mmCIF file of C-alpha atoms in Angstrom:
data_model
loop_
_atom_site.group_PDB
_atom_site.id
_atom_site.type_symbol
_atom_site.label_atom_id
_atom_site.label_comp_id
_atom_site.label_asym_id
_atom_site.label_seq_id
_atom_site.Cartn_x
_atom_site.Cartn_y
_atom_site.Cartn_z
ATOM 1 C CA MET T 1 -0.069 0.063 0.045
ATOM 2 C CA LYS T 2 3.109 2.304 0.971
ATOM 3 C CA ARG T 3 4.564 1.869 -2.212
ATOM 4 C CA MET T 4 1.634 2.139 -3.858
ATOM 5 C CA LEU T 5 0.868 5.373 -2.782
ATOM 6 C CA ALA T 6 4.534 6.463 -3.006
ATOM 7 C CA ARG T 7 4.128 5.702 -7.243
ATOM 8 C CA THR T 8 0.525 7.913 -6.973
ATOM 9 C CA ALA T 9 2.812 10.982 -5.756
ATOM 10 C CA LEU T 10 5.135 10.713 -7.750
ATOM 11 C CA ALA T 11 3.020 10.303 -10.498
ATOM 12 C CA LEU T 12 1.070 13.107 -9.568
ATOM 13 C CA ALA T 13 4.457 15.231 -9.233
ATOM 14 C CA VAL T 14 5.665 14.247 -12.533
ATOM 15 C CA GLY T 15 1.703 15.294 -14.166
ATOM 16 C CA GLY T 16 2.278 18.514 -12.241
ATOM 17 C CA LEU T 17 5.627 18.967 -13.302
ATOM 18 C CA SER T 18 4.932 18.491 -17.218
ATOM 19 C CA LEU T 19 0.895 20.938 -16.736
ATOM 20 C CA ALA T 20 3.608 23.703 -15.428
ATOM 21 C CA ALA T 21 6.069 23.068 -18.585
ATOM 22 C CA THR T 22 2.777 23.300 -21.013
ATOM 23 C CA SER T 23 1.930 26.514 -19.318
ATOM 24 C CA ALA T 24 5.293 27.834 -19.364
ATOM 25 C CA ALA T 25 5.610 27.257 -23.318
ATOM 26 C CA ARG T 26 2.765 28.541 -23.823
ATOM 27 C CA ALA T 27 3.255 32.130 -21.764
ATOM 28 C CA GLN T 28 6.549 32.480 -23.890
ATOM 29 C CA PHE T 29 3.564 33.531 -26.337
ATOM 30 C CA THR T 30 2.036 36.638 -25.407
ATOM 31 C CA ASP T 31 -1.863 36.279 -26.005
ATOM 32 C CA GLY T 32 -1.252 33.222 -27.425
ATOM 33 C CA VAL T 33 -0.932 34.943 -30.794
ATOM 34 C CA VAL T 34 1.751 36.174 -33.066
ATOM 35 C CA ARG T 35 0.221 39.591 -33.781
ATOM 36 C CA ILE T 36 2.113 41.384 -36.933
ATOM 37 C CA GLY T 37 0.499 44.657 -37.844
ATOM 38 C CA VAL T 38 1.259 45.848 -41.481
ATOM 39 C CA LEU T 39 1.046 49.743 -41.539
ATOM 40 C CA ASN T 40 1.429 51.857 -44.556
ATOM 41 C CA ASP T 41 -0.529 53.573 -47.289
ATOM 42 C CA GLN T 42 -3.315 51.688 -48.310
ATOM 43 C CA ASN T 43 -4.639 54.642 -50.645
ATOM 44 C CA GLY T 44 -2.123 57.132 -51.162
ATOM 45 C CA ILE T 45 0.729 57.860 -52.790
ATOM 46 C CA TYR T 46 2.425 54.922 -51.877
ATOM 47 C CA ALA T 47 -0.352 52.539 -52.180
ATOM 48 C CA ASP T 48 0.832 51.118 -55.316
ATOM 49 C CA MET T 49 4.708 50.392 -54.170
ATOM 50 C CA ALA T 50 3.361 49.170 -50.978
ATOM 51 C CA GLY T 51 -0.200 49.090 -49.580
ATOM 52 C CA PRO T 52 -2.260 46.044 -49.955
ATOM 53 C CA GLY T 53 0.145 44.311 -52.086
ATOM 54 C CA SER T 54 2.531 44.949 -49.185
ATOM 55 C CA VAL T 55 -0.087 43.088 -46.705
ATOM 56 C CA ALA T 56 -0.077 40.135 -49.438
ATOM 57 C CA ALA T 57 3.118 40.105 -48.934
ATOM 58 C CA ALA T 58 3.168 39.568 -45.444
ATOM 59 C CA LYS T 59 0.697 36.778 -45.715
ATOM 60 C CA ILE T 60 2.700 34.865 -48.287
ATOM 61 C CA ALA T 61 5.295 34.718 -45.680
ATOM 62 C CA VAL T 62 2.928 33.635 -43.126
ATOM 63 C CA GLU T 63 2.010 31.120 -45.249
ATOM 64 C CA GLU T 64 5.773 29.533 -45.794
ATOM 65 C CA ILE T 65 5.907 29.348 -42.204
ATOM 66 C CA GLY T 66 3.079 27.303 -42.345
ATOM 67 C CA GLY T 67 0.811 29.298 -40.533
ATOM 68 C CA LYS T 68 1.828 29.130 -37.111
ATOM 69 C CA ILE T 69 4.700 28.383 -34.822
ATOM 70 C CA GLY T 70 4.222 25.496 -32.983
ATOM 71 C CA ASN T 71 0.680 25.572 -31.906
ATOM 72 C CA THR T 72 0.885 29.605 -32.147
ATOM 73 C CA PRO T 73 -1.397 30.794 -34.451
ATOM 74 C CA ILE T 74 -0.221 33.651 -36.472
ATOM 75 C CA GLU T 75 -1.917 37.026 -37.387
ATOM 76 C CA ILE T 76 -1.716 39.401 -39.589
ATOM 77 C CA ILE T 77 -3.560 43.435 -38.924
ATOM 78 C CA VAL T 78 -3.446 46.310 -41.073
ATOM 79 C CA GLY T 79 -3.464 50.022 -40.553
ATOM 80 C CA ASP T 80 -3.582 52.901 -43.014
ATOM 81 C CA HIS T 81 -1.391 55.381 -41.694
ATOM 82 C CA GLN T 82 -2.246 58.357 -44.397
ATOM 83 C CA ASN T 83 1.164 59.539 -44.459
ATOM 84 C CA LYS T 84 0.205 61.392 -41.560
ATOM 85 C CA PRO T 85 3.078 60.973 -38.606
ATOM 86 C CA ASP T 86 0.285 61.934 -36.110
ATOM 87 C CA ILE T 87 -2.437 59.291 -37.291
ATOM 88 C CA GLY T 88 0.323 56.130 -37.654
ATOM 89 C CA LEU T 89 1.970 57.052 -33.965
ATOM 90 C CA ASN T 90 -1.577 56.719 -32.926
ATOM 91 C CA ILE T 91 -2.240 53.383 -34.721
ATOM 92 C CA ALA T 92 1.302 52.003 -33.919
ATOM 93 C CA ARG T 93 0.342 53.097 -29.777
ATOM 94 C CA LYS T 94 -2.669 51.672 -29.585
ATOM 95 C CA TRP T 95 -1.556 48.631 -31.442
ATOM 96 C CA LEU T 96 1.243 48.079 -29.029
ATOM 97 C CA ASP T 97 -0.558 48.797 -26.092
ATOM 98 C CA VAL T 98 -4.417 47.355 -26.478
ATOM 99 C CA ASP T 99 -3.815 45.449 -29.619
ATOM 100 C CA GLY T 100 -1.487 43.348 -28.222
ATOM 101 C CA VAL T 101 0.849 43.743 -31.925
ATOM 102 C CA ASP T 102 4.448 42.340 -31.428
ATOM 103 C CA MET T 103 5.828 43.530 -34.032
ATOM 104 C CA ILE T 104 5.273 46.583 -37.000
ATOM 105 C CA ALA T 105 6.097 46.228 -40.666
ATOM 106 C CA ASP T 106 6.351 48.247 -43.712
ATOM 107 C CA ILE T 107 6.274 51.601 -42.876
ATOM 108 C CA PRO T 108 6.591 54.039 -45.564
ATOM 109 C CA ASN T 109 7.087 57.689 -44.984
ATOM 110 C CA SER T 110 10.368 58.243 -43.430
ATOM 111 C CA SER T 111 8.919 60.786 -40.621
ATOM 112 C CA ILE T 112 6.821 58.034 -39.616
ATOM 113 C CA SER T 113 9.241 55.329 -39.734
ATOM 114 C CA LEU T 114 11.868 57.345 -37.611
ATOM 115 C CA ALA T 115 9.382 58.075 -34.729
ATOM 116 C CA LEU T 116 7.781 54.697 -34.896
ATOM 117 C CA VAL T 117 11.275 53.161 -33.846
ATOM 118 C CA GLN T 118 11.350 55.273 -30.657
ATOM 119 C CA LEU T 119 7.940 53.936 -29.626
ATOM 120 C CA VAL T 120 8.812 49.835 -30.241
ATOM 121 C CA LYS T 121 11.882 50.501 -28.247
ATOM 122 C CA GLU T 122 10.139 51.908 -25.753
ATOM 123 C CA LYS T 123 7.530 49.090 -25.837
ATOM 124 C CA ASN T 124 10.207 46.473 -26.551
ATOM 125 C CA LYS T 125 8.544 45.051 -29.321
ATOM 126 C CA VAL T 126 10.003 45.080 -32.950
ATOM 127 C CA ALA T 127 9.760 46.854 -36.250
ATOM 128 C CA VAL T 128 10.916 45.834 -39.366
ATOM 129 C CA ILE T 129 11.281 49.068 -41.512
ATOM 130 C CA ALA T 130 10.981 48.323 -45.756
ATOM 131 C CA THR T 131 9.960 50.884 -47.614
ATOM 132 C CA SER T 132 11.360 54.207 -45.865
ATOM 133 C CA ASN T 133 14.633 55.101 -47.456
ATOM 134 C CA SER T 134 16.124 57.162 -44.450
ATOM 135 C CA ASN T 135 19.905 55.859 -43.573
ATOM 136 C CA ARG T 136 19.292 57.407 -40.576
ATOM 137 C CA LEU T 137 17.723 54.299 -39.517
ATOM 138 C CA THR T 138 20.679 52.698 -39.134
ATOM 139 C CA GLY T 139 22.711 55.695 -38.052
ATOM 140 C CA ASP T 140 22.273 58.148 -35.369
ATOM 141 C CA SER T 141 18.087 56.378 -34.807
ATOM 142 C CA CYS T 142 19.304 52.817 -35.015
ATOM 143 C CA THR T 143 17.664 50.859 -32.159
ATOM 144 C CA PRO T 144 18.100 47.219 -30.568
ATOM 145 C CA ASN T 145 14.247 46.894 -31.526
ATOM 146 C CA HIS T 146 14.058 47.599 -35.553
ATOM 147 C CA VAL T 147 15.635 46.558 -38.378
ATOM 148 C CA HIS T 148 15.981 48.254 -41.756
ATOM 149 C CA TRP T 149 15.066 46.333 -44.518
ATOM 150 C CA THR T 150 14.664 46.776 -48.514
ATOM 151 C CA LEU T 151 17.018 49.636 -49.410
ATOM 152 C CA ASP T 152 18.134 53.179 -48.564
ATOM 153 C CA ASN T 153 18.843 56.841 -49.961
ATOM 154 C CA TYR T 154 22.905 55.049 -49.693
ATOM 155 C CA SER T 155 22.269 52.088 -51.659
ATOM 156 C CA LEU T 156 20.145 53.758 -54.439
ATOM 157 C CA ALA T 157 22.889 56.062 -55.166
ATOM 158 C CA LYS T 158 25.614 53.863 -54.849
ATOM 159 C CA SER T 159 24.552 51.434 -56.857
ATOM 160 C CA THR T 160 22.982 53.691 -59.746
ATOM 161 C CA ALA T 161 26.563 55.971 -59.518
ATOM 162 C CA THR T 162 28.972 53.571 -59.825
ATOM 163 C CA GLU T 163 27.275 51.018 -62.630
ATOM 164 C CA VAL T 164 26.643 54.199 -64.860
ATOM 165 C CA LEU T 165 30.026 55.280 -64.322
ATOM 166 C CA LYS T 166 31.344 51.672 -65.088
ATOM 167 C CA SER T 167 29.551 52.705 -68.827
ATOM 168 C CA GLY T 168 30.778 55.461 -69.322
ATOM 169 C CA GLY T 169 29.062 58.126 -67.687
ATOM 170 C CA SER T 170 31.852 59.871 -66.306
ATOM 171 C CA SER T 171 30.721 62.987 -66.136
ATOM 172 C CA TRP T 172 26.918 64.358 -64.282
ATOM 173 C CA TYR T 173 24.462 66.730 -64.176
ATOM 174 C CA PHE T 174 21.836 66.951 -61.468
ATOM 175 C CA VAL T 175 17.868 67.771 -61.858
ATOM 176 C CA THR T 176 17.180 67.960 -57.860
ATOM 177 C CA VAL T 177 13.933 68.493 -56.028
ATOM 178 C CA ASP T 178 14.449 71.420 -54.127
ATOM 179 C CA TYR T 179 13.997 69.926 -50.309
ATOM 180 C CA ALA T 180 15.567 67.996 -47.901
ATOM 181 C CA PHE T 181 15.103 64.489 -49.962
ATOM 182 C CA GLY T 182 16.419 65.810 -52.893
ATOM 183 C CA HIS T 183 19.479 67.069 -51.294
ATOM 184 C CA ASP T 184 20.371 64.128 -49.791
ATOM 185 C CA MET T 185 20.610 61.657 -53.285
ATOM 186 C CA GLU T 186 22.248 64.532 -54.735
ATOM 187 C CA ARG T 187 24.580 64.669 -52.146
ATOM 188 C CA GLU T 188 25.210 60.800 -51.837
ATOM 189 C CA ALA T 189 25.551 60.608 -55.753
ATOM 190 C CA GLY T 190 27.752 63.234 -56.509
ATOM 191 C CA GLN T 191 30.365 62.190 -53.764
ATOM 192 C CA ILE T 192 30.096 58.669 -55.314
ATOM 193 C CA VAL T 193 30.904 59.919 -58.139
ATOM 194 C CA LYS T 194 34.326 62.107 -57.176
ATOM 195 C CA ASN T 195 35.305 59.180 -55.424
ATOM 196 C CA ALA T 196 35.372 57.006 -58.433
ATOM 197 C CA GLY T 197 36.863 59.695 -60.627
ATOM 198 C CA GLY T 198 34.266 61.001 -61.975
ATOM 199 C CA THR T 199 33.035 65.126 -62.394
ATOM 200 C CA VAL T 200 30.063 66.625 -61.098
ATOM 201 C CA VAL T 201 29.533 69.578 -64.150
ATOM 202 C CA GLY T 202 26.856 70.961 -62.105
ATOM 203 C CA SER T 203 22.690 70.947 -61.142
ATOM 204 C CA VAL T 204 19.903 72.896 -61.287
ATOM 205 C CA ARG T 205 17.210 72.551 -58.443
ATOM 206 C CA HIS T 206 12.794 72.632 -59.117
ATOM 207 C CA PRO T 207 10.547 73.267 -56.483
ATOM 208 C CA LEU T 208 8.153 70.561 -55.141
ATOM 209 C CA GLY T 209 5.266 69.812 -57.569
ATOM 210 C CA SER T 210 6.609 71.087 -60.466
ATOM 211 C CA SER T 211 4.448 70.805 -63.678
ATOM 212 C CA ASP T 212 6.466 72.507 -66.169
ATOM 213 C CA LEU T 213 10.408 71.126 -66.039
ATOM 214 C CA SER T 214 11.333 72.186 -69.122
ATOM 215 C CA SER T 215 13.688 75.268 -68.349
ATOM 216 C CA PHE T 216 15.565 72.598 -66.065
ATOM 217 C CA LEU T 217 15.496 70.049 -67.914
ATOM 218 C CA LEU T 218 17.485 72.142 -71.304
ATOM 219 C CA GLN T 219 20.067 73.185 -68.684
ATOM 220 C CA ALA T 220 20.951 69.753 -68.303
ATOM 221 C CA GLN T 221 20.964 69.241 -72.083
ATOM 222 C CA ALA T 222 23.002 72.002 -72.744
ATOM 223 C CA SER T 223 25.330 70.937 -69.483
ATOM 224 C CA GLY T 224 27.066 68.449 -72.052
ATOM 225 C CA ALA T 225 27.312 65.927 -68.967
ATOM 226 C CA LYS T 226 27.110 62.273 -70.180
ATOM 227 C CA VAL T 227 24.779 61.393 -67.615
ATOM 228 C CA ILE T 228 21.309 63.752 -66.056
ATOM 229 C CA GLY T 229 20.771 62.411 -62.729
ATOM 230 C CA PHE T 230 17.080 63.031 -61.190
ATOM 231 C CA ALA T 231 17.161 63.601 -57.717
ATOM 232 C CA ASN T 232 13.900 63.575 -57.520
ATOM 233 C CA SER T 233 10.414 61.220 -57.223
ATOM 234 C CA GLY T 234 6.551 60.717 -57.521
ATOM 235 C CA ALA T 235 5.015 63.026 -59.967
ATOM 236 C CA ASP T 236 8.122 65.093 -60.343
ATOM 237 C CA PHE T 237 10.035 62.332 -61.525
ATOM 238 C CA THR T 238 7.014 61.249 -64.093
ATOM 239 C CA ASN T 239 7.212 65.001 -65.400
ATOM 240 C CA SER T 240 11.024 64.710 -65.793
ATOM 241 C CA MET T 241 10.839 62.015 -67.996
ATOM 242 C CA LYS T 242 7.475 62.636 -69.715
ATOM 243 C CA GLN T 243 9.345 66.213 -70.705
ATOM 244 C CA SER T 244 12.783 64.888 -71.265
ATOM 245 C CA ALA T 245 10.945 62.466 -74.079
ATOM 246 C CA GLU T 246 9.143 65.190 -75.317
ATOM 247 C CA PHE T 247 12.850 66.888 -75.821
ATOM 248 C CA GLY T 248 14.595 63.856 -77.562
ATOM 249 C CA LEU T 249 16.296 63.333 -74.470
ATOM 250 C CA THR T 250 15.401 59.381 -73.958
ATOM 251 C CA GLN T 251 16.540 58.615 -77.351
ATOM 252 C CA GLY T 252 19.718 61.120 -77.370
ATOM 253 C CA LYS T 253 23.185 60.598 -76.434
ATOM 254 C CA GLN T 254 23.026 61.481 -72.415
ATOM 255 C CA LYS T 255 21.942 58.695 -70.310
ATOM 256 C CA LEU T 256 19.651 59.627 -67.894
ATOM 257 C CA ALA T 257 19.706 57.826 -64.330
ATOM 258 C CA ALA T 258 16.853 57.950 -61.250
ATOM 259 C CA LEU T 259 18.212 58.032 -58.033
ATOM 260 C CA ALA T 260 15.000 56.936 -56.273
ATOM 261 C CA VAL T 261 12.079 55.068 -58.623
ATOM 262 C CA TYR T 262 10.706 51.937 -58.419
ATOM 263 C CA LEU T 263 8.649 49.528 -60.563
ATOM 264 C CA THR T 264 4.866 50.703 -60.097
ATOM 265 C CA ASP T 265 7.082 54.491 -61.086
ATOM 266 C CA ILE T 266 7.522 52.701 -64.655
ATOM 267 C CA LYS T 267 4.776 51.008 -65.001
ATOM 268 C CA SER T 268 2.787 54.093 -64.599
ATOM 269 C CA LEU T 269 4.661 56.403 -66.629
ATOM 270 C CA GLY T 270 5.169 54.167 -69.685
ATOM 271 C CA LEU T 271 7.840 52.552 -71.906
ATOM 272 C CA THR T 272 7.121 55.288 -74.603
ATOM 273 C CA SER T 273 8.284 57.402 -72.053
ATOM 274 C CA GLY T 274 10.418 55.701 -69.605
ATOM 275 C CA GLN T 275 12.667 53.880 -72.170
ATOM 276 C CA GLY T 276 16.428 54.454 -71.562
ATOM 277 C CA LEU T 277 16.494 55.347 -68.132
ATOM 278 C CA TYR T 278 18.927 53.662 -66.030
ATOM 279 C CA LEU T 279 17.722 53.070 -62.116
ATOM 280 C CA SER T 280 18.793 50.702 -59.532
ATOM 281 C CA GLU T 281 16.640 48.385 -57.574
ATOM 282 C CA PRO T 282 17.531 45.108 -54.509
ATOM 283 C CA PHE T 283 14.741 43.059 -56.396
ATOM 284 C CA TYR T 284 13.250 42.500 -59.398
ATOM 285 C CA TRP T 285 10.250 39.963 -60.157
ATOM 286 C CA ASP T 286 12.431 38.443 -63.400
ATOM 287 C CA LEU T 287 15.814 38.650 -61.595
ATOM 288 C CA ASN T 288 15.571 34.312 -61.718
ATOM 289 C CA ASP T 289 13.599 31.426 -60.557
ATOM 290 C CA GLN T 290 13.883 32.286 -57.260
ATOM 291 C CA THR T 291 12.076 35.847 -58.095
ATOM 292 C CA ARG T 292 9.928 34.359 -60.312
ATOM 293 C CA ALA T 293 8.617 31.753 -57.755
ATOM 294 C CA PHE T 294 7.756 34.481 -55.375
ATOM 295 C CA ALA T 295 6.400 36.784 -58.046
ATOM 296 C CA LYS T 296 3.911 34.031 -59.061
ATOM 297 C CA LYS T 297 2.693 33.323 -55.463
ATOM 298 C CA PHE T 298 2.406 37.168 -55.002
ATOM 299 C CA SER T 299 0.588 38.094 -58.635
ATOM 300 C CA GLU T 300 -2.183 35.036 -57.564
ATOM 301 C CA LYS T 301 -3.205 37.146 -54.458
ATOM 302 C CA MET T 302 -2.919 40.771 -56.508
ATOM 303 C CA ASN T 303 -4.929 39.819 -59.777
ATOM 304 C CA GLY T 304 -1.443 39.548 -62.250
ATOM 305 C CA ALA T 305 0.645 42.426 -60.671
ATOM 306 C CA MET T 306 3.999 42.365 -60.008
ATOM 307 C CA PRO T 307 5.552 42.949 -56.434
ATOM 308 C CA THR T 308 7.778 45.593 -56.203
ATOM 309 C CA SER T 309 10.906 45.903 -54.334
ATOM 310 C CA PHE T 310 9.197 46.965 -51.332
ATOM 311 C CA GLN T 311 6.898 44.417 -51.029
ATOM 312 C CA ALA T 312 9.161 41.522 -51.502
ATOM 313 C CA GLY T 313 11.247 43.459 -48.757
ATOM 314 C CA VAL T 314 8.343 43.250 -46.494
ATOM 315 C CA TYR T 315 7.548 39.664 -46.942
ATOM 316 C CA SER T 316 11.724 38.629 -46.340
ATOM 317 C CA GLY T 317 11.261 40.987 -43.364
ATOM 318 C CA VAL T 318 8.437 39.318 -42.152
ATOM 319 C CA LEU T 319 9.656 35.619 -43.155
ATOM 320 C CA HIS T 320 12.935 36.348 -41.074
ATOM 321 C CA TYR T 321 11.234 37.919 -38.019
ATOM 322 C CA LEU T 322 9.056 34.670 -38.065
ATOM 323 C CA LYS T 323 12.375 32.442 -38.069
ATOM 324 C CA ALA T 324 13.246 34.136 -35.387
ATOM 325 C CA VAL T 325 10.796 33.580 -32.994
ATOM 326 C CA GLN T 326 10.235 30.234 -34.440
ATOM 327 C CA ALA T 327 13.833 30.076 -32.928
ATOM 328 C CA LEU T 328 13.370 31.516 -29.433
ATOM 329 C CA ASN T 329 10.549 29.666 -29.243
ATOM 330 C CA SER T 330 8.940 33.408 -27.665
ATOM 331 C CA ASP T 331 7.628 37.223 -29.556
ATOM 332 C CA ALA T 332 8.013 38.358 -25.720
ATOM 333 C CA ASP T 333 11.308 40.385 -25.787
ATOM 334 C CA GLY T 334 11.631 42.346 -29.275
ATOM 335 C CA ARG T 335 15.304 43.109 -28.611
ATOM 336 C CA ALA T 336 16.066 39.319 -28.194
ATOM 337 C CA ILE T 337 13.825 38.773 -31.309
ATOM 338 C CA VAL T 338 15.996 41.501 -32.835
ATOM 339 C CA ALA T 339 19.080 40.222 -31.999
ATOM 340 C CA LYS T 340 18.268 36.578 -33.420
ATOM 341 C CA MET T 341 17.151 38.006 -36.503
ATOM 342 C CA LYS T 342 21.135 39.756 -36.840
ATOM 343 C CA ASP T 343 22.544 36.262 -35.129
ATOM 344 C CA LEU T 344 20.966 34.219 -37.959
ATOM 345 C CA PRO T 345 21.305 34.335 -41.958
ATOM 346 C CA THR T 346 18.691 35.385 -44.282
ATOM 347 C CA ASP T 347 17.150 33.186 -46.717
ATOM 348 C CA ASP T 348 14.406 33.789 -48.966
ATOM 349 C CA LEU T 349 12.712 34.139 -52.447
ATOM 350 C CA ALA T 350 12.713 36.987 -52.983
ATOM 351 C CA PHE T 351 16.153 38.023 -51.877
ATOM 352 C CA GLY T 352 18.350 34.991 -51.412
ATOM 353 C CA LYS T 353 20.655 34.696 -49.137
ATOM 354 C CA GLY T 354 22.205 37.619 -47.180
ATOM 355 C CA TYR T 355 22.049 38.798 -43.051
ATOM 356 C CA VAL T 356 21.342 41.867 -40.533
ATOM 357 C CA ARG T 357 24.064 43.687 -39.765
ATOM 358 C CA ALA T 358 25.210 44.897 -35.952
ATOM 359 C CA ASP T 359 23.267 48.728 -37.028
ATOM 360 C CA GLY T 360 20.239 46.606 -38.160
ATOM 361 C CA ARG T 361 20.787 47.264 -41.785
ATOM 362 C CA LYS T 362 19.722 44.107 -43.991
ATOM 363 C CA ILE T 363 22.506 43.294 -46.611
ATOM 364 C CA HIS T 364 21.705 42.461 -50.439
ATOM 365 C CA PRO T 365 23.270 42.921 -53.526
ATOM 366 C CA MET T 366 22.252 46.270 -55.304
ATOM 367 C CA TYR T 367 21.110 46.054 -59.376
ATOM 368 C CA LEU T 368 21.221 48.457 -61.510
ATOM 369 C CA PHE T 369 18.781 47.982 -64.605
ATOM 370 C CA LYS T 370 17.654 49.765 -67.867
ATOM 371 C CA VAL T 371 14.195 50.314 -68.776
ATOM 372 C CA LYS T 372 13.326 48.350 -71.741
ATOM 373 C CA SER T 373 11.663 49.917 -74.848
ATOM 374 C CA PRO T 374 8.347 49.102 -76.245
ATOM 375 C CA ALA T 375 9.878 46.664 -78.650
ATOM 376 C CA GLU T 376 11.572 44.926 -76.129
ATOM 377 C CA SER T 377 8.791 44.049 -73.740
ATOM 378 C CA LYS T 378 7.191 40.963 -73.980
ATOM 379 C CA GLY T 379 4.357 41.616 -71.624
ATOM 380 C CA PRO T 380 2.952 44.260 -69.557
ATOM 381 C CA TRP T 381 5.343 44.350 -66.333
ATOM 382 C CA ASP T 382 8.521 42.847 -68.748
ATOM 383 C CA LEU T 383 10.017 46.837 -67.611
ATOM 384 C CA TYR T 384 13.768 46.082 -67.120
ATOM 385 C CA THR T 385 16.892 45.052 -68.227
ATOM 386 C CA LYS T 386 19.781 44.349 -65.713
ATOM 387 C CA ILE T 387 22.918 45.868 -66.512
ATOM 388 C CA GLY T 388 25.213 45.882 -63.367
ATOM 389 C CA GLU T 389 25.670 44.257 -59.795
ATOM 390 C CA THR T 390 26.922 46.084 -57.182
ATOM 391 C CA PRO T 391 27.814 43.334 -54.910
ATOM 392 C CA ALA T 392 25.963 42.843 -51.011
ATOM 393 C CA ASP T 393 29.253 43.962 -49.338
ATOM 394 C CA GLN T 394 29.651 47.026 -51.430
ATOM 395 C CA ALA T 395 26.068 47.894 -51.993
ATOM 396 C CA PHE T 396 25.493 50.111 -48.408
ATOM 397 C CA LYS T 397 27.498 52.729 -45.945
ATOM 398 C CA PRO T 398 29.880 51.129 -44.502
ATOM 399 C CA LEU T 399 29.314 49.920 -41.129
ATOM 400 C CA GLU T 400 31.806 52.127 -39.408
ATOM 401 C CA ALA T 401 30.467 55.416 -41.249
ATOM 402 C CA GLY T 402 26.717 54.906 -40.211
ATOM 403 C CA GLY T 403 27.133 56.491 -36.609
ATOM 404 C CA CYS T 404 24.968 53.756 -35.049
ATOM 405 C CA ALA T 405 25.417 53.555 -31.412
ATOM 406 C CA LEU T 406 25.234 49.988 -31.272
ATOM 407 C CA VAL T 407 28.262 49.425 -33.699
ATOM 408 C CA LYS T 408 31.517 49.000 -31.135
ATOM 409 C CA GLN T 409 33.986 51.179 -32.448
ATOM 410 C CA ASN T 410 38.338 49.087 -32.123
#
């Protein structure tokens, strides 16, 4: 009888330990779900390059990981910041304080992303910034709670300027939008041109939102520079290219190089006006078998549309976040998750193999493309021809030059 009681007591004790272990394992996942918020512009100027497509891309990452981690489901929620910092931060704060969001992804608009990374640091959550270009995200605004994924102003300028120089574009003239973004892009690209032995023969600055750029384009044409570099974006860039076509610049001897232009911009502009333009991106849907496989998954969700680099960045960043959570078996500690994201190598259909640096910068190659002519294109999304490649270890600002406090200086 005593032996039977002892066995029963032991069995109860072991069972109690097992239940305690199970409860502890469950407690590693806050609210019993891994909840990801995709925060972006759903209907405005960034909706085509990110918007609903970024949500679809995040869902592809969730599907690839199996829809759950262990027995813990993964949930995607969506917020529209309308490109207004107050709205964006209010959504983010509610998500983190009330709705149990563990990670926020995408975040186009640098004024919003720079403020948001400080918020996730305060709350010890995670941000994967896929659609903001500011170098500050891995510079003076770096935190242990966020990573910067797709590209930045330095990588765009470095890839475009370096590769165009290799093809004979030794002298540059810049057409620059007259505010901080344009000034920064011109400065970055101009310095890279000079460092590589090229020359900057001049520049002209136009007001933001100019409808008539003819006088600025004629100055660029008359400069004699081998390359006209456009340090503008959006409608300013579209107007630049349409009017360049009218003046014959798109088919002239001067090369045209865009410093911040993306797939949906070219799709909207059309090949007649965009043909011959040089631009840089870290992803193109038709680059290789892997990118085509991701594009197929994306197009099935987006009525035949192809993914932009930013949407590919959301997919890649969300997938890597989930791999880190899976490795830790927890979504509770944002700093620990970001540290694991830096520890694990990256590997996915969109970007292949890569890694995340100590400053939070995701590292991968950048590619120089040339926009096809209408005669060269074989379909509505067949827009680019690959011209060159900047290797991953050269594409982004050197680690020691960024000014991130997380980087230990020797």
